[in-house]
Coordinates of C-alpha atoms in Angstrom, one line a residue:
X24 CA -27.0 14.4 4.3
X25 CA -26.6 18.1 5.1
X26 CA -23.7 19.9 3.4
X27 CA -22.1 23.2 2.9
X28 CA -19.0 24.0 0.7
X29 CA -17.9 20.3 0.5
X30 CA -16.8 20.0 -3.1
X31 CA -13.4 18.5 -2.0
X32 CA -14.9 15.7 0.1
X33 CA -18.4 15.0 -1.3
X34 CA -17.4 13.0 -4.3
X35 CA -15.6 10.3 -2.2
X36 CA -18.7 10.1 0.1
X37 CA -21.2 9.7 -2.7
X38 CA -19.0 7.3 -4.6
X39 CA -18.9 5.0 -1.5
X40 CA -22.6 4.6 -1.5
X41 CA -23.4 4.9 -5.2
X42 CA -24.2 1.2 -5.8
X43 CA -25.8 0.4 -2.4
X44 CA -28.5 3.0 -1.7
X45 CA -31.8 3.6 -3.5
X46 CA -31.7 7.4 -3.3
X47 CA -29.5 10.3 -2.0
X48 CA -31.2 13.2 -0.3
X49 CA -29.2 16.3 0.5
X50 CA -30.0 19.6 2.2
X51 CA -27.5 22.3 1.3
X52 CA -27.2 25.1 3.9
X53 CA -25.6 27.8 1.7
X54 CA -22.7 26.4 -0.4
X55 CA -20.8 28.9 -2.5
X56 CA -18.6 26.4 -4.3
X57 CA -19.5 23.4 -6.7
X58 CA -21.1 21.2 -4.0
X59 CA -24.7 21.3 -5.4
X60 CA -23.5 20.6 -8.9
X61 CA -21.5 17.6 -7.7
X62 CA -24.5 16.3 -5.8
X63 CA -26.8 16.6 -8.8
X64 CA -24.2 14.9 -10.9
X65 CA -24.6 11.8 -8.6
X66 CA -28.4 11.9 -9.1
X67 CA -29.1 13.4 -5.6
X68 CA -32.3 15.3 -4.8
X69 CA -31.1 18.6 -3.4
X70 CA -32.9 21.1 -1.3
X71 CA -31.6 24.5 0.0
X72 CA -32.2 25.7 3.5
X73 CA -30.7 28.6 5.4
X74 CA -28.3 27.7 8.2
X75 CA -29.7 28.4 11.6
X76 CA -27.0 27.0 13.9
X77 CA -29.0 23.9 14.4
X78 CA -27.8 20.5 12.9
X79 CA -31.0 18.7 14.1
X80 CA -33.2 21.1 12.3
X81 CA -31.3 20.7 9.0
X82 CA -31.2 16.9 9.3
X83 CA -34.9 16.7 10.0
X84 CA -35.6 18.6 6.8
X85 CA -33.6 15.9 4.9
X86 CA -35.5 13.1 6.7
X87 CA -38.9 14.6 5.6
X88 CA -37.8 14.4 1.9
X89 CA -36.7 10.7 2.1
X90 CA -39.0 8.1 0.4
X91 CA -37.3 4.8 1.0
X92 CA -38.1 2.5 4.0
X93 CA -34.6 2.9 5.6
X94 CA -32.4 5.9 6.4
X95 CA -28.6 6.0 6.4
X96 CA -27.2 9.3 7.6
X97 CA -23.7 10.4 6.5
X98 CA -21.7 13.6 6.5
X99 CA -19.6 14.8 3.5
X100 CA -16.4 14.0 5.3
X101 CA -17.5 10.4 5.8
X102 CA -17.7 7.4 3.6
X103 CA -18.8 3.8 3.9
X104 CA -15.9 1.4 4.1
X105 CA -15.6 -0.8 1.0
X106 CA -17.3 -4.1 0.4
X107 CA -20.3 -3.5 2.7
X108 CA -23.2 -3.5 0.4
X109 CA -24.3 -7.0 1.0
X110 CA -24.1 -6.5 4.8
X111 CA -26.2 -3.3 4.6
X112 CA -28.9 -5.1 2.6
X113 CA -28.9 -7.9 5.2
X114 CA -29.4 -5.4 8.1
X115 CA -32.3 -3.6 6.4
X116 CA -34.0 -6.9 5.5
X117 CA -35.0 -7.5 9.1
X118 CA -38.5 -6.7 10.1
X119 CA -38.1 -6.7 13.9
X120 CA -35.5 -3.9 14.2
X121 CA -36.1 -0.2 14.3
X122 CA -32.5 0.9 14.0
X123 CA -28.8 0.0 14.2
X124 CA -25.7 1.7 15.6
X125 CA -22.8 1.8 13.2
X126 CA -19.1 2.0 13.9
X127 CA -17.6 5.4 13.1
X128 CA -13.8 5.4 12.8
X129 CA -12.6 9.0 13.0
X130 CA -9.1 9.6 11.9
X131 CA -7.1 12.1 14.0
X132 CA -3.8 13.9 13.4
X133 CA -2.6 15.1 10.0
X134 CA -3.6 12.4 7.6
X135 CA -6.0 9.4 7.3
X136 CA -4.6 6.0 8.0
X137 CA -2.8 6.9 11.3
X138 CA -4.3 7.2 14.7
X139 CA -8.1 7.0 15.0
X140 CA -10.9 7.0 17.5
X141 CA -13.8 4.6 17.0
X142 CA -17.3 5.1 18.6
X143 CA -20.8 4.2 17.7
X144 CA -23.9 6.2 16.7
X145 CA -27.4 5.3 15.6
X146 CA -27.1 6.3 11.9
X147 CA -29.2 3.5 10.3
X148 CA -32.9 3.4 11.1
X149 CA -36.4 3.1 9.7
X150 CA -38.0 6.0 7.8
X151 CA -40.7 6.8 10.3
X152 CA -42.1 10.3 10.9
X153 CA -41.8 9.7 14.6
X154 CA -38.0 9.3 14.4
X155 CA -36.3 12.7 14.3
X156 CA -33.1 14.3 15.5
X157 CA -32.9 16.4 18.6
X158 CA -30.2 18.9 19.9
X159 CA -28.6 21.6 17.8
X160 CA -25.2 19.9 17.9
X161 CA -24.0 16.3 18.4
X162 CA -27.6 15.6 17.3
X163 CA -29.1 12.2 17.8
X164 CA -32.1 10.2 16.5
X165 CA -31.7 7.5 19.1
X166 CA -33.9 9.1 21.8
X167 CA -36.9 9.3 19.5
X168 CA -36.4 5.7 18.4
X169 CA -36.2 4.4 22.0
X170 CA -39.4 6.3 22.8
X171 CA -41.4 4.1 20.3
X172 CA -43.4 1.2 21.6
X173 CA -41.3 -2.0 21.6
X174 CA -38.4 -0.2 20.2
X175 CA -35.4 -2.4 19.2
X176 CA -32.0 -1.0 18.3
X177 CA -29.1 -3.4 17.6
X178 CA -25.5 -2.9 17.2
X179 CA -23.9 -3.5 13.8
X180 CA -20.5 -3.8 12.3
X181 CA -21.2 -1.4 9.5
X182 CA -18.1 0.8 9.3
X183 CA -18.1 4.6 8.4
X184 CA -14.7 6.2 7.9
X185 CA -14.6 9.9 9.1
X186 CA -12.0 12.5 8.2
X187 CA -13.6 15.5 9.8
X188 CA -11.3 15.5 12.9
X189 CA -8.1 15.6 10.9
X190 CA -6.1 18.8 11.6
X191 CA -6.2 20.2 8.1
X192 CA -10.0 19.8 8.0
X193 CA -10.5 21.4 11.4
X194 CA -8.4 24.4 10.3
X195 CA -10.2 24.7 6.9
X196 CA -13.7 24.4 8.3
X197 CA -13.0 26.4 11.5
X198 CA -15.2 23.8 13.3
X199 CA -13.9 24.8 16.8
X200 CA -15.4 28.3 16.6
X201 CA -18.6 27.1 15.0
X202 CA -19.2 24.3 17.5
X203 CA -18.4 26.4 20.5
X204 CA -20.9 29.1 19.5
X205 CA -23.6 26.5 19.0
X206 CA -23.0 24.7 22.2
X207 CA -22.9 27.9 24.2
X208 CA -26.3 28.9 22.9
X209 CA -27.6 25.4 23.7
X210 CA -26.2 25.6 27.2
X211 CA -28.0 28.9 27.7
X212 CA -31.3 27.3 26.9
X213 CA -30.7 24.0 28.7
X214 CA -28.0 24.4 31.3
X215 CA -28.6 21.1 33.1
X216 CA -28.7 18.9 30.0
X217 CA -25.8 16.4 30.6
X218 CA -25.2 15.7 26.9
X219 CA -24.8 19.4 26.0
X220 CA -22.5 19.8 29.1
X221 CA -20.4 16.9 27.8
X222 CA -20.3 18.3 24.3
X223 CA -19.0 21.6 25.7
X224 CA -16.4 19.8 27.9
X225 CA -15.1 18.1 24.8
X226 CA -14.8 21.4 23.0
X227 CA -12.9 22.9 25.9
X228 CA -10.7 19.9 26.2
X229 CA -9.7 20.0 22.5
X230 CA -8.8 23.7 23.0
X231 CA -6.5 22.6 25.9
X232 CA -8.6 24.7 28.3
X233 CA -8.2 21.9 30.9
X234 CA -9.4 23.7 34.0
X235 CA -12.6 24.8 32.3
X236 CA -13.2 21.3 30.8
X237 CA -12.8 19.8 34.3
X238 CA -15.6 22.1 35.5
X239 CA -18.0 20.0 33.4
X240 CA -16.3 16.6 33.3
X241 CA -15.9 16.0 37.0
X242 CA -19.5 16.8 37.9
X243 CA -20.8 14.7 35.0
X244 CA -18.7 11.7 36.2
X245 CA -20.1 12.1 39.7
X246 CA -23.7 12.0 38.5
X247 CA -25.9 9.0 38.2
X248 CA -28.3 8.9 35.3
X249 CA -30.5 5.9 36.2
X250 CA -33.8 5.7 34.7
X251 CA -32.8 7.7 31.5
X252 CA -32.3 4.9 29.1
X253 CA -31.0 6.8 26.1
X254 CA -28.3 8.6 28.1
X255 CA -26.7 5.3 28.9
X256 CA -26.0 5.1 25.2
X257 CA -25.0 8.7 24.7
X258 CA -22.5 9.5 27.5
X259 CA -19.3 7.5 27.2
X260 CA -18.0 7.1 30.8
X261 CA -14.6 5.8 29.8
X262 CA -14.0 8.7 27.4
X263 CA -15.0 11.3 30.0
X264 CA -12.7 9.5 32.5
X265 CA -9.8 9.6 30.2
X266 CA -10.2 13.2 29.3
X267 CA -10.6 14.2 32.9
X268 CA -7.6 12.2 34.0
X269 CA -5.4 13.7 31.3
X270 CA -6.6 17.2 32.1
X271 CA -5.7 16.6 35.8
X272 CA -2.3 15.4 34.8
X273 CA -1.7 18.4 32.6
X274 CA -2.6 20.7 35.5
X275 CA -0.1 18.9 37.8
X276 CA -2.8 17.0 39.7
X277 CA -1.5 13.5 39.0
X278 CA -2.7 11.9 42.3
X279 CA -6.3 13.1 41.6
X280 CA -6.0 11.7 38.1
X281 CA -4.9 8.3 39.5
X282 CA -7.8 8.3 42.1
X283 CA -10.3 9.1 39.4
X284 CA -9.0 6.2 37.2
X285 CA -9.3 3.7 40.1
X286 CA -12.9 4.8 40.8
X287 CA -14.1 4.4 37.2
X288 CA -12.2 1.2 36.7
X289 CA -14.2 -0.3 39.4
X290 CA -17.3 0.2 37.2
X291 CA -15.6 -0.7 33.8
X292 CA -12.8 -3.0 34.9
X293 CA -12.0 -4.4 31.4
X294 CA -12.2 -1.4 29.2
X295 CA -9.0 -1.6 27.0
X296 CA -8.4 2.1 26.7
X297 CA -8.8 2.7 30.5
X298 CA -6.5 -0.2 31.1
X299 CA -3.9 1.2 28.7
X300 CA -4.0 4.6 30.3
X301 CA -3.7 3.1 33.8
X302 CA -0.9 0.8 32.7
X303 CA 0.9 3.9 31.2
X304 CA 0.5 5.5 34.7
X305 CA 2.0 2.5 36.3
X306 CA 5.0 2.6 33.9
X307 CA 5.5 6.3 34.8
X308 CA 5.5 5.3 38.4
X309 CA 8.0 2.6 37.8
X310 CA 5.6 -0.2 38.6
X311 CA 6.0 -2.5 35.6
X312 CA 4.6 -5.7 37.1
X313 CA 1.2 -4.0 37.9
X314 CA 1.3 -2.5 34.4
X315 CA 1.7 -5.9 32.8
X316 CA -1.3 -7.3 34.8
X317 CA -3.5 -4.5 33.4
X318 CA -2.2 -4.9 29.9
X319 CA -2.9 -8.6 30.0
X320 CA -6.6 -7.8 30.7
X321 CA -6.6 -5.1 28.0
X322 CA -5.6 -7.5 25.3
X323 CA -8.6 -9.8 26.0
X324 CA -11.6 -9.1 23.6
X325 CA -14.7 -7.7 25.3
X326 CA -18.1 -6.6 24.1
X327 CA -18.2 -2.8 24.6
X328 CA -21.4 -0.9 25.4
X329 CA -22.5 1.4 22.6
X330 CA -21.4 4.4 24.7
X331 CA -17.8 3.2 24.5
X332 CA -15.2 5.0 22.5
X333 CA -11.9 3.3 21.7
X334 CA -8.6 4.9 20.6
X335 CA -7.0 2.9 17.8
X336 CA -4.7 0.2 19.1
X337 CA -6.3 -0.2 22.6
X338 CA -6.0 -3.9 23.2
X339 CA -3.7 -4.4 20.2
X340 CA -0.7 -2.5 19.1
X341 CA -0.9 0.2 21.8
X342 CA -1.2 -2.4 24.5
X343 CA 1.6 -4.5 23.1
X344 CA 3.9 -1.4 22.9
X345 CA 3.2 -0.6 26.6
X346 CA 3.9 -4.1 27.6
X347 CA 7.3 -3.8 25.8
X348 CA 8.0 -0.7 27.9
X349 CA 7.1 -2.5 31.1
X350 CA 9.4 -5.4 30.2
X351 CA 12.2 -2.9 29.6
X352 CA 11.8 -1.6 33.1
X353 CA 12.2 -5.2 34.3
X354 CA 15.2 -5.5 32.0
X355 CA 13.5 -8.4 30.2
X356 CA 14.8 -7.3 26.8
X357 CA 13.8 -10.4 24.9
X358 CA 10.1 -10.1 26.1
X359 CA 10.3 -6.4 25.3
X360 CA 11.4 -7.0 21.7
X361 CA 8.7 -9.7 21.3
X362 CA 6.0 -7.2 22.4
X363 CA 7.3 -4.4 20.1
X364 CA 7.3 -7.0 17.2
X365 CA 3.7 -7.9 18.1
X366 CA 2.7 -4.2 18.0
X367 CA 4.2 -3.9 14.5
X368 CA 2.4 -7.0 13.3
X369 CA -0.8 -5.2 14.2
X370 CA 0.3 -1.9 12.7
X371 CA 3.5 -1.9 10.6
X372 CA 3.9 1.9 10.6
X373 CA 3.7 2.4 14.4
X374 CA 6.7 4.6 15.0
X375 CA 7.1 4.2 18.8
X376 CA 7.5 0.4 18.5
X377 CA 10.1 0.7 15.6
X378 CA 12.0 3.2 17.7
X379 CA 12.3 1.0 20.8
X380 CA 12.9 -2.2 18.8
X381 CA 15.7 -0.7 16.8
X382 CA 17.2 0.9 19.9
X383 CA 17.4 -2.5 21.6
X384 CA 18.9 -4.1 18.5
X385 CA 21.5 -1.3 18.2
X386 CA 22.6 -1.3 21.8
X387 CA 22.5 -5.0 22.7
X388 CA 23.5 -6.3 19.3
X389 CA 20.4 -8.4 19.2
X390 CA 19.3 -7.7 15.7
X391 CA 17.5 -10.9 14.8
X392 CA 13.9 -9.8 15.7
X393 CA 14.4 -6.4 14.0
X394 CA 15.8 -7.8 10.8
X395 CA 13.2 -10.6 10.6
X396 CA 10.4 -8.1 11.1
X397 CA 11.8 -5.7 8.6
X398 CA 12.1 -8.4 6.0
X399 CA 8.5 -9.5 6.6
X400 CA 6.8 -6.1 6.8
X401 CA 9.1 -4.0 4.6
X402 CA 6.3 -3.3 2.0
X403 CA 4.1 -1.9 4.7
X404 CA 6.5 0.6 6.2
X405 CA 6.1 4.2 4.9
X406 CA 9.2 6.0 3.6
X407 CA 9.2 8.5 6.5
X408 CA 9.4 5.6 9.0
X409 CA 12.2 4.1 7.0
X410 CA 14.2 7.3 7.2
X411 CA 13.6 7.4 11.0
X412 CA 15.0 3.9 11.3
X413 CA 18.0 4.7 9.1
X414 CA 18.8 7.9 11.0
X415 CA 18.6 6.2 14.3
X416 CA 20.8 3.3 13.2
X417 CA 23.6 5.7 12.6
X418 CA 23.9 6.1 16.4
X419 CA 24.3 2.4 16.8
X420 CA 27.6 1.0 18.0
X421 CA 29.6 -0.3 15.0
X422 CA 28.5 -3.8 14.4
X423 CA 26.9 -3.4 11.0
X424 CA 23.3 -2.6 11.9
X425 CA 23.2 0.7 9.8
X426 CA 24.6 -1.1 6.7
X427 CA 22.2 -4.0 6.9
X428 CA 19.2 -1.6 7.3
X429 CA 20.4 0.4 4.3
X430 CA 20.5 -2.8 2.2
X431 CA 16.9 -3.6 3.2
X432 CA 15.6 -0.1 2.5
X433 CA 13.3 0.4 -0.5
X434 CA 14.8 1.8 -3.7
X435 CA 12.8 5.0 -3.4
X436 CA 14.2 5.8 0.0
X437 CA 17.8 4.8 -1.0
X438 CA 17.8 7.0 -4.1
X439 CA 16.4 10.0 -2.2
X440 CA 18.9 9.9 0.6
X441 CA 21.9 8.0 -0.9
X442 CA 24.2 11.0 -1.0
X443 CA 23.6 12.1 2.6
X444 CA 23.9 8.5 3.8
X445 CA 27.1 8.0 1.9
X446 CA 28.5 11.4 3.2
X447 CA 27.9 10.5 6.8
X448 CA 29.3 7.0 6.4
X449 CA 32.4 8.4 4.7
X450 CA 32.8 11.1 7.4
X451 CA 33.6 8.4 10.0
X452 CA 36.8 7.7 8.1
X453 CA 37.6 10.6 5.8
X454 CA 36.0 14.1 6.2
X455 CA 37.6 15.4 3.0
X456 CA 36.2 12.5 0.9
X457 CA 32.8 13.0 2.6
X458 CA 32.8 16.7 1.7
X459 CA 33.3 15.9 -2.0
X460 CA 30.5 13.3 -1.8
X461 CA 28.2 15.9 -0.2
X462 CA 28.7 18.3 -3.2
X463 CA 26.2 16.0 -5.0
X464 CA 23.4 16.6 -2.4
X465 CA 22.2 19.8 -4.0
X466 CA 19.3 21.3 -2.0
X467 CA 18.5 18.4 0.4
X468 CA 17.5 19.9 3.7
X469 CA 19.9 17.6 5.6
X470 CA 22.9 18.9 3.8
X471 CA 23.5 22.0 5.9
X472 CA 23.8 19.9 9.1
X473 CA 26.1 17.3 7.5
X474 CA 28.2 20.1 6.1
X475 CA 28.4 21.7 9.6
X476 CA 29.5 18.4 11.1
X477 CA 32.2 17.8 8.5
X478 CA 33.5 21.3 9.1
X479 CA 33.6 20.7 12.9
X480 CA 35.3 17.4 12.5
X481 CA 38.0 18.8 10.1
X482 CA 38.8 21.7 12.4
X483 CA 38.9 19.6 15.6
X484 CA 42.7 19.4 15.5
X485 CA 42.9 23.2 15.9
X486 CA 42.9 24.7 19.4
X487 CA 39.4 25.8 20.6
X488 CA 38.0 25.2 17.2
X489 CA 34.2 25.9 17.3
X490 CA 31.9 26.5 14.4
X491 CA 28.5 28.0 14.8
X492 CA 25.6 25.7 13.9
X493 CA 23.3 26.4 10.9
X494 CA 21.0 29.4 11.2
X495 CA 22.6 30.3 14.6
X496 CA 20.8 33.4 16.0
X497 CA 22.9 34.1 19.1
X498 CA 21.2 31.9 21.7
X499 CA 22.0 28.3 21.7
X500 CA 18.8 26.6 22.6
X501 CA 18.9 23.0 23.9
X502 CA 17.2 21.4 20.8
X503 CA 19.9 23.0 18.6
X504 CA 22.6 22.0 21.0
X505 CA 21.4 18.4 21.0
X506 CA 21.1 18.4 17.2
X507 CA 24.8 19.5 17.0
X508 CA 25.7 16.6 19.3
X509 CA 23.7 14.2 17.3
X510 CA 25.4 15.1 14.0
X511 CA 28.9 14.7 15.6
X512 CA 27.9 11.4 17.2
X513 CA 26.7 10.0 13.8
X514 CA 30.0 10.9 12.3
X515 CA 32.0 9.5 15.2
X516 CA 33.6 13.0 15.5
X517 CA 34.9 12.3 19.0
X518 CA 37.4 15.1 19.2
X519 CA 35.0 17.7 17.7
X520 CA 32.3 16.5 20.2
X521 CA 34.7 16.9 23.1
X522 CA 35.6 20.4 22.0
X523 CA 31.9 21.2 21.6
X524 CA 31.0 20.0 25.1
X525 CA 34.0 21.7 26.7
X526 CA 33.6 25.0 25.0
X527 CA 29.8 25.5 24.4
X528 CA 27.0 25.4 26.9
X529 CA 23.3 25.3 26.0
X530 CA 20.9 27.9 27.2
X531 CA 19.4 25.5 29.7
X532 CA 20.2 23.7 32.9
X533 CA 20.7 20.4 31.1
X534 CA 24.1 18.7 31.2
X535 CA 26.3 19.3 28.3
X536 CA 27.1 15.6 27.9
X537 CA 24.8 13.8 25.4
X538 CA 22.9 12.0 28.1
X539 CA 20.0 11.4 25.7
X540 CA 22.2 9.1 23.6
X541 CA 24.9 7.6 25.8
X542 CA 24.5 4.3 24.0
X543 CA 26.0 6.1 20.9
X544 CA 29.3 6.4 22.9
X545 CA 29.7 2.7 23.6
X546 CA 32.5 2.5 20.9
X547 CA 34.1 5.8 21.7
X548 CA 37.8 5.9 22.7
X549 CA 38.4 6.1 26.5
X550 CA 39.9 9.6 26.2
X551 CA 36.5 10.9 25.0
X552 CA 34.7 9.0 27.8
X553 CA 36.8 10.8 30.3
X554 CA 35.9 14.1 28.7
X555 CA 32.2 13.2 28.7
X556 CA 32.3 12.2 32.4
X557 CA 34.0 15.5 33.3
X558 CA 31.3 17.5 31.4
X559 CA 28.5 15.7 33.1
X560 CA 30.0 15.9 36.6
X561 CA 28.9 19.4 37.7
X562 CA 25.2 18.7 37.1
X563 CA 22.7 16.8 39.3
X564 CA 21.5 13.8 37.3
X565 CA 18.9 11.1 37.8
X566 CA 20.0 7.8 39.1
X567 CA 19.4 6.1 35.7
X568 CA 21.7 8.6 34.0
X569 CA 24.4 8.3 36.6
X570 CA 24.2 4.5 36.3
X571 CA 24.5 4.8 32.5
X572 CA 27.6 7.0 32.8
X573 CA 29.1 4.5 35.2
X574 CA 28.3 1.6 32.9
X575 CA 29.7 3.4 29.9
X576 CA 33.0 4.1 31.8
X577 CA 33.3 0.5 32.9
X578 CA 32.5 -0.7 29.4
X579 CA 35.5 1.4 28.2
X580 CA 37.8 -0.1 30.9
X581 CA 37.7 3.0 33.1
X582 CA 36.8 0.9 36.2
X583 CA 37.6 3.5 38.9
X584 CA 35.6 6.2 37.2
X585 CA 32.8 3.7 36.5
X586 CA 32.6 2.6 40.2
X587 CA 32.3 6.3 41.4
X588 CA 29.3 6.9 39.2
X589 CA 27.7 3.5 39.9
X590 CA 28.1 4.0 43.6
X591 CA 26.5 7.3 43.5
X592 CA 23.6 6.0 41.5
X593 CA 23.2 2.9 43.7
X594 CA 22.7 5.2 46.8
X595 CA 19.6 6.8 45.2
X596 CA 16.2 5.3 45.7
X597 CA 15.4 5.5 42.0
X598 CA 18.5 3.5 41.0
X599 CA 17.8 0.8 38.3
X600 CA 17.5 -2.6 39.8
X601 CA 20.7 -4.0 38.2
X602 CA 22.9 -1.1 39.1
X603 CA 24.2 -3.0 42.2
X604 CA 25.1 -6.0 39.9
X605 CA 27.0 -3.7 37.6
X606 CA 28.8 -2.2 40.5
X607 CA 29.8 -5.6 41.8
X608 CA 31.0 -6.7 38.4
X609 CA 33.0 -3.4 38.1
X610 CA 34.7 -4.1 41.5
X611 CA 35.6 -7.6 40.4
X612 CA 37.0 -6.5 37.0
X613 CA 39.0 -3.7 38.6
X614 CA 40.4 -6.3 41.1
X615 CA 41.7 -8.3 38.2
X616 CA 43.8 -5.4 37.2
X617 CA 45.2 -4.3 40.5
X618 CA 45.6 -7.6 42.4
X619 CA 48.7 -9.8 42.1
X620 CA 48.2 -12.5 39.4
X621 CA 47.9 -15.3 41.9
X622 CA 45.1 -13.6 43.8
X623 CA 43.4 -12.4 40.7
X624 CA 43.1 -15.9 39.4
X625 CA 40.4 -16.5 42.1
X626 CA 38.0 -14.2 40.2
X627 CA 38.7 -15.2 36.7
X628 CA 35.4 -16.9 36.4
X629 CA 33.6 -13.6 35.7
X630 CA 32.2 -13.7 32.1
X631 CA 33.3 -10.5 30.4
X632 CA 30.6 -10.8 27.7
X633 CA 27.9 -10.9 30.3
X634 CA 29.5 -7.9 32.0
X635 CA 29.5 -5.9 28.7
X636 CA 25.9 -6.9 28.0
X637 CA 24.9 -5.6 31.4
X638 CA 26.8 -2.4 30.9
X639 CA 25.2 -1.9 27.5
X640 CA 21.7 -2.4 28.9
X641 CA 22.2 0.3 31.5
X642 CA 22.9 2.9 28.7
X643 CA 19.5 2.2 27.1
X644 CA 17.4 5.4 27.8
X645 CA 14.2 4.6 29.6
X646 CA 11.0 6.6 29.6

C-alpha cells in the first residue's frame, strides 16, 4: 500500500486482510495525522518517502520491500469483501499463473451501498523484480507481467470494495485537482499515450467539461490499437463510448450520440451497459418495442473482457426498470409492474422502481403487486425510501392505498412522522382539528409546509385569499409553486388550489395547472376540474398532457370538455396510442346523456369500468 493522511479509512482496510495475508508493507508519503501509528498497530512494515506526483514510483518502492511470494495491492479506501480468505489462498497456490485481475466495486454518490461501478485490474501477482508499475497515475503492473516469457494472467472473482469515488471522499481529498495536475504533466511528456489521454478524458468528463473530454474520447474511439496486447486490457471501449455518448447528448448533439452507439454496438453487441443506454435512448424516442429487444439481450449473462466496466444494475435491476418504462409506453401496465417488482427483488432500495410501481398502484387501483412486494421486502427498504413511498401515496385517489402503506411502515418511520401524517390526513376533513394535531410536530422540517397548507385551506372561503409560501422571497419560482400545489393536493384542498392557480402565476412559462400530478385530481369535484382546465388552456401543452386533461375531464363526467382536449391531442403526431380509443369512448358516453332513451339503449354495452381505467391510465405521467 501507499498512504497519506488515511487515519479514517486505513483501519477498515487493514482489518479486512488481517487474517489472510502474511505481511503488510506500507509506504507513507507524508502523513500528518495518525496514519503511521495505526499501520504500526496492525504490525505493518512502514517506510516513508517524499511524494513526487508519481503513484508508480511510490508503489514500486513498496514492492521492493515485500518478502512473500505473492503481492496484493490495495489502497486505504479499499477493503477485501468478507469471507474471501480461502479463495485467495486457492488463487495463490497455483504454480502456472503470473497474476490475476480482481473485481473492483467502486461506490459512487454520497454513501456506500448505493450505485457502483465495477471494473477489473491486475492487483494480485507474483513477487518478481521484473514486475513493476508504470505511469504516474492510473498506474498498472499488467504491462510488465505480459512482457514476461510465457506470461499467464487469469481473471478472478476476488472482490475489492472501493469508497474513494464517493462524493465526500472526493471533496475531502481534493482528488480532482491532484489527478488533473499529474495527468497534465504526464501528457506533456507522452502526448500520444492512449491510456494517459483516456485518463485525462475521464477527469474532464467528471468535471463536466464535456467539449474538452470529447476532444480526447472521440479520437481514441476511432483508433485501432492492434498489436499492443496490454492496451486491449487497459482501455474500456464500452466505458469510453458511454461517456462520449452522454457528453454529446449534454451538448445537444443527440444524433451524433446515437450514431456513435450504433457503431460501437456492432463491435460489442451484447454489453449490458451499452444495451441499457441504447434502450434508454429508444425509450426517449418513444420506440418501446426496440428498447425491449435490447433489454432482453442485456439481461442475458455474458463473459466480459477485462477491459469492461459495468455500472451496477446493468443486466439486472437497471435493465428491469427500463423494461418497465418501455411497457408503460405500450400501456402494458401489468408487465410494467412485473418488471418494476423484478428490479426491486434485485435491489430493494432502488427508488425509481418504487416510484413507478407505487404510481401505477395509486392511479389504476392495482395494489396487489405493490403490497405483496412491500410485505416481502419491508426489512430491506431504508427509512428514506419508506418516507418517499408514504409521501407519494398521499397523492393517490382515495381508495385506501395511503392508509395501507402506513400500516406496513416500520415503527421507526411511523414514530418519526406520525404527527405530520396525522395532520395531513385530518386536513382532508377538518383543518382546525389538523392544526391542533400539528402543534405536536415541534421542529420537524415538514411542519412549515403543512402549516401553510392548513392556513390556505382555512382561508379558501374568503375572496381572493392567498397566503405567501414559507420563506417567500418575492419571486415565485416554479419549484416553490409546484411544492405549494403538492401540499394542497395532499390535503384535498380543492378550493384553495383553485384560488392559488387563478391568482398566482409561477415565474416560468409552465402552465399553472398541476400537470405534473394530474392523477392526484381523479377524485376532485367537477367544479375544480373546470377551473383546472381553464388555467391550463392558455398554454401550449404536449399531446400527452392534453390527452391527460381530456381523460381527467371525461372521468369527472365533463364529456364535452373532455372531447375538446382529446380531439386536440389526437391531432398531434405525438399523441398517446390510446387517445383515439378514449375519444371514441367519450363520444359514446356523451351520446348516452344527450340522445333520447330509445336511441341511447343501442350503446349501453359500453363498460364504464373499462372506460374509467382507460381514462386513469392516460393521467399517468410518462417520462
